[in-house]
Amino acid sequence: EAQVTQNPRYLITVTGKKLTVTCSQNMNHEYMSWYRQDPGLGLRQIYYSMNVEVTDKGDVPEGYKVSRKEKRNFPLILESPSPNQTSLYFCASSLSSVNRHTEAFFGQGTRLTVV
Amino acid sequence: AQSVAQPEDQVNVAEGNPLTVKCTYSVSGNPYLFWYVQYPNRGLQFLLKYITGDNLVKGSYGFEAEFNKSQTSFHLKKPSALVSDSALYFCAVRASNTGKLIFGQGTTLQVKP
């Protein structure tokens, strides 16, 4: 089954404690991205990757890091989480940035709370 | 600037009535438009998309959307709403430069029995 898998689904952590949210897709997609969803703001892109070893900032990259060492995996790293990063996070993948007509597939989401 | 607007935070309809969820967009070049639905505690699910051609696009679960170039709109519609359609709906446009999806703020659809 074609899917994007995120882990964990729920996470409560303390300010400053490094964490990683994993994302994996099994569709051989080139383009992957991370979004955060906040009430009234829709989804905003944090980082994206057009292919292996190619990553770039989205609209709200501050406080986040990503890596793309393999095509299928695109982890989101919070080196020193702060309460304003409490949010619902989604990983998404699509065929490529060139094929703009293709839809994106989303993971189930990770609800992060930073206290 | 490229953007998407969903002017209604919430839409309430009675079961069996037609529904419309509004979306307007601003993008350079040809618009590639999408609708997604989010059920509670779930990820976003693709409903339908407009690429080119017929202005009326049909998608999953009986939903359709009407593309109007002159009004830069892409409204989501369904002839007869179901209670199970109650969810959060997002309109999105694919950016012409980076390929990212630009989302509206979302519209909560509430269908009452």
Short mmCIF file of C-alpha atoms in Angstrom, two decimals:
data_model
loop_
_atom_site.label_atom_id
_atom_site.label_comp_id
_atom_site.label_asym_id
_atom_site.label_seq_id
_atom_site.Cartn_x
_atom_site.Cartn_y
_atom_site.Cartn_z
CA GLU A 1 0.00 0.00 0.00
CA ALA A 2 1.30 3.44 -0.96
CA GLN A 3 1.81 5.45 2.19
CA VAL A 4 3.72 8.04 4.13
CA THR A 5 4.56 6.93 7.65
CA GLN A 6 5.36 9.31 10.46
CA ASN A 7 6.50 8.49 13.96
CA PRO A 8 5.64 9.16 16.66
CA ARG A 9 1.97 10.13 16.39
CA TYR A 10 2.01 11.93 19.71
CA LEU A 11 4.92 13.43 21.61
CA ILE A 12 5.17 15.50 24.76
CA THR A 13 8.59 16.86 25.53
CA VAL A 14 10.32 19.53 27.56
CA THR A 15 11.90 22.72 26.33
CA GLY A 16 15.40 22.19 25.01
CA LYS A 17 15.35 18.42 24.68
CA LYS A 18 16.33 17.43 21.15
CA LEU A 19 13.86 15.32 19.25
CA THR A 20 13.43 13.76 15.83
CA VAL A 21 10.21 12.99 14.00
CA THR A 22 10.71 10.36 11.35
CA CYS A 23 9.03 10.23 7.96
CA SER A 24 9.23 7.48 5.38
CA GLN A 25 7.49 6.97 2.04
CA ASN A 26 7.32 3.84 -0.11
CA MET A 27 6.36 5.43 -3.44
CA ASN A 28 9.83 6.35 -4.71
CA HIS A 29 8.83 10.01 -4.64
CA GLU A 30 11.48 12.63 -5.22
CA TYR A 31 9.76 15.54 -3.46
CA MET A 32 9.18 15.49 0.29
CA SER A 33 8.23 18.23 2.69
CA TRP A 34 7.26 19.03 6.24
CA TYR A 35 4.31 21.20 7.23
CA ARG A 36 2.99 22.44 10.51
CA GLN A 37 -0.71 22.99 11.06
CA ASP A 38 -1.93 25.64 13.45
CA PRO A 39 -5.54 26.78 13.98
CA GLY A 40 -6.55 29.55 11.60
CA LEU A 41 -3.26 29.37 9.72
CA GLY A 42 -3.74 26.27 7.60
CA LEU A 43 -0.60 24.33 6.77
CA ARG A 44 2.70 26.10 6.43
CA GLN A 45 5.75 24.54 4.88
CA ILE A 46 8.79 24.15 7.12
CA TYR A 47 11.35 22.51 4.84
CA TYR A 48 11.29 20.64 1.59
CA SER A 49 13.53 18.35 -0.39
CA MET A 50 13.53 17.97 -4.15
CA ASN A 51 15.74 14.89 -4.04
CA VAL A 52 18.42 13.10 -2.06
CA GLU A 53 20.87 15.54 -0.45
CA VAL A 54 18.83 18.52 -1.74
CA THR A 55 16.91 20.40 0.94
CA ASP A 56 15.69 23.96 1.28
CA LYS A 57 13.80 26.21 3.66
CA GLY A 58 10.09 26.67 3.43
CA ASP A 59 8.07 29.45 4.99
CA VAL A 60 8.74 28.75 8.66
CA PRO A 61 12.12 27.01 8.99
CA GLU A 62 13.39 28.62 12.21
CA GLY A 63 14.13 26.08 14.92
CA TYR A 64 14.02 23.07 12.59
CA LYS A 65 16.48 20.96 10.65
CA VAL A 66 16.03 18.22 8.10
CA SER A 67 18.15 15.73 6.22
CA ARG A 68 17.63 13.63 3.11
CA LYS A 69 20.27 10.92 2.99
CA GLU A 70 17.97 8.38 1.39
CA LYS A 71 15.12 8.89 -1.00
CA ARG A 72 12.50 7.33 1.22
CA ASN A 73 13.33 9.08 4.51
CA PHE A 74 13.01 12.72 5.51
CA PRO A 75 13.36 13.23 9.27
CA LEU A 76 12.48 16.50 11.00
CA ILE A 77 14.84 17.51 13.78
CA LEU A 78 14.17 19.99 16.56
CA GLU A 79 17.53 20.66 18.18
CA SER A 80 16.15 22.72 21.06
CA PRO A 81 12.35 22.67 21.06
CA SER A 82 10.44 25.60 22.45
CA PRO A 83 6.76 25.94 23.42
CA ASN A 84 5.99 27.89 20.23
CA GLN A 85 6.78 24.72 18.30
CA THR A 86 3.80 23.00 19.85
CA SER A 87 1.80 22.08 16.78
CA LEU A 88 0.53 19.33 14.51
CA TYR A 89 3.17 18.27 12.01
CA PHE A 90 2.67 16.57 8.67
CA CYS A 91 5.13 14.98 6.32
CA ALA A 92 4.15 14.84 2.66
CA SER A 93 5.59 13.40 -0.51
CA SER A 94 4.84 13.79 -4.20
CA LEU A 95 6.33 12.53 -7.42
CA SER A 96 8.54 15.54 -8.09
CA SER A 97 8.51 19.32 -8.02
CA VAL A 98 8.50 19.33 -11.82
CA ASN A 99 5.27 17.33 -12.01
CA ARG A 100 3.18 20.08 -10.46
CA HIS A 101 -0.06 18.40 -11.41
CA THR A 102 0.50 15.42 -9.13
CA GLU A 103 -1.10 15.31 -5.73
CA ALA A 104 0.80 15.04 -2.48
CA PHE A 105 0.43 12.15 -0.06
CA PHE A 106 0.39 12.97 3.63
CA GLY A 107 1.37 11.12 6.75
CA GLN A 108 -1.02 10.71 9.67
CA GLY A 109 0.49 13.61 11.55
CA THR A 110 2.53 14.07 14.72
CA ARG A 111 1.02 16.08 17.52
CA LEU A 112 3.90 17.68 19.39
CA THR A 113 3.56 19.42 22.73
CA VAL A 114 6.56 21.26 24.18
CA VAL A 115 6.23 22.20 27.84
CA ALA B 1 2.46 36.70 -4.02
CA GLN B 2 0.96 33.27 -4.44
CA SER B 3 -1.83 32.55 -2.02
CA VAL B 4 -5.05 30.73 -1.32
CA ALA B 5 -8.02 32.07 0.61
CA GLN B 6 -10.93 30.20 2.12
CA PRO B 7 -13.27 32.96 3.27
CA GLU B 8 -15.41 30.83 5.59
CA ASP B 9 -14.07 29.33 8.79
CA GLN B 10 -17.14 27.10 9.05
CA VAL B 11 -19.96 25.99 6.79
CA ASN B 12 -23.11 24.46 8.23
CA VAL B 13 -25.54 22.47 6.10
CA ALA B 14 -28.34 20.04 6.72
CA GLU B 15 -27.96 16.47 5.58
CA GLY B 16 -29.31 16.01 2.07
CA ASN B 17 -28.79 19.64 1.10
CA PRO B 18 -26.17 20.78 -1.39
CA LEU B 19 -22.94 22.15 0.00
CA THR B 20 -20.33 24.60 -1.24
CA VAL B 21 -16.96 25.33 0.31
CA LYS B 22 -15.34 28.39 -1.22
CA CYS B 23 -11.76 28.90 -2.35
CA THR B 24 -10.02 31.66 -4.25
CA TYR B 25 -6.41 31.68 -5.33
CA SER B 26 -3.62 33.86 -6.62
CA VAL B 27 -0.78 32.24 -8.54
CA SER B 28 1.52 33.12 -11.39
CA GLY B 29 1.21 30.94 -14.44
CA ASN B 30 -1.19 28.05 -14.83
CA PRO B 31 -2.90 27.07 -11.59
CA TYR B 32 -2.74 23.50 -10.34
CA LEU B 33 -5.46 23.34 -7.69
CA PHE B 34 -6.26 20.71 -5.10
CA TRP B 35 -8.80 19.93 -2.41
CA TYR B 36 -7.92 17.87 0.63
CA VAL B 37 -10.06 16.66 3.53
CA GLN B 38 -8.92 16.06 7.08
CA TYR B 39 -10.95 13.91 9.44
CA PRO B 40 -10.26 14.12 13.19
CA ASN B 41 -6.92 12.61 14.17
CA ARG B 42 -6.12 11.78 10.57
CA GLY B 43 -3.81 13.08 7.89
CA LEU B 44 -4.93 14.97 4.82
CA GLN B 45 -6.64 12.93 2.14
CA PHE B 46 -6.68 13.99 -1.49
CA LEU B 47 -10.16 14.68 -2.88
CA LEU B 48 -9.66 16.11 -6.35
CA LYS B 49 -7.54 18.36 -8.50
CA TYR B 50 -7.75 20.73 -11.43
CA ILE B 51 -4.98 20.66 -14.00
CA THR B 52 -6.50 21.76 -17.28
CA GLY B 53 -9.54 21.11 -19.42
CA ASP B 54 -13.08 20.77 -18.14
CA ASN B 55 -13.90 23.37 -15.50
CA LEU B 56 -15.97 20.89 -13.50
CA VAL B 57 -13.77 18.33 -11.81
CA LYS B 58 -15.15 15.21 -10.15
CA GLY B 59 -13.42 13.57 -7.23
CA SER B 60 -13.77 11.14 -4.36
CA TYR B 61 -16.85 10.59 -2.19
CA GLY B 62 -19.17 12.39 -4.61
CA PHE B 63 -17.39 15.72 -4.38
CA GLU B 64 -16.78 17.97 -7.33
CA ALA B 65 -15.20 21.37 -7.81
CA GLU B 66 -15.76 24.16 -10.26
CA PHE B 67 -12.81 26.06 -11.63
CA ASN B 68 -13.49 29.65 -12.67
CA LYS B 69 -10.51 31.39 -14.20
CA SER B 70 -12.03 34.86 -14.39
CA GLN B 71 -12.98 34.79 -10.72
CA THR B 72 -9.83 32.86 -9.73
CA SER B 73 -11.99 30.47 -7.74
CA PHE B 74 -12.12 26.74 -7.19
CA HIS B 75 -15.19 26.02 -5.06
CA LEU B 76 -15.83 22.56 -3.69
CA LYS B 77 -19.36 21.23 -4.09
CA LYS B 78 -21.51 18.23 -3.37
CA PRO B 79 -25.15 17.86 -4.45
CA SER B 80 -26.31 16.09 -1.29
CA ALA B 81 -24.35 16.34 1.96
CA LEU B 82 -23.88 13.45 4.38
CA VAL B 83 -23.22 13.67 8.11
CA SER B 84 -20.04 11.72 7.44
CA ASP B 85 -18.80 14.60 5.25
CA SER B 86 -18.25 16.64 8.40
CA ALA B 87 -14.53 17.41 8.45
CA LEU B 88 -11.92 20.09 7.83
CA TYR B 89 -11.39 20.94 4.17
CA PHE B 90 -8.32 22.54 2.66
CA CYS B 91 -7.88 24.14 -0.71
CA ALA B 92 -4.32 24.29 -2.07
CA VAL B 93 -2.43 25.55 -5.10
CA ARG B 94 0.92 24.30 -6.33
CA ALA B 95 3.48 27.10 -6.38
CA SER B 96 5.00 27.76 -9.77
CA ASN B 97 8.59 28.05 -8.57
CA THR B 98 9.29 25.63 -5.71
CA GLY B 99 6.53 23.13 -6.30
CA LYS B 100 5.25 23.45 -2.76
CA LEU B 101 1.59 23.31 -1.91
CA ILE B 102 0.19 26.59 -0.64
CA PHE B 103 -2.82 25.98 1.59
CA GLY B 104 -5.80 28.02 2.59
CA GLN B 105 -6.58 28.26 6.28
CA GLY B 106 -9.16 25.53 6.11
CA THR B 107 -12.96 25.39 6.36
CA THR B 108 -14.78 23.23 8.86
CA LEU B 109 -17.83 21.61 7.32
CA GLN B 110 -20.56 20.64 9.74
CA VAL B 111 -23.40 18.53 8.33
CA LYS B 112 -26.31 18.13 10.71
CA PRO B 113 -28.88 15.33 10.56
#
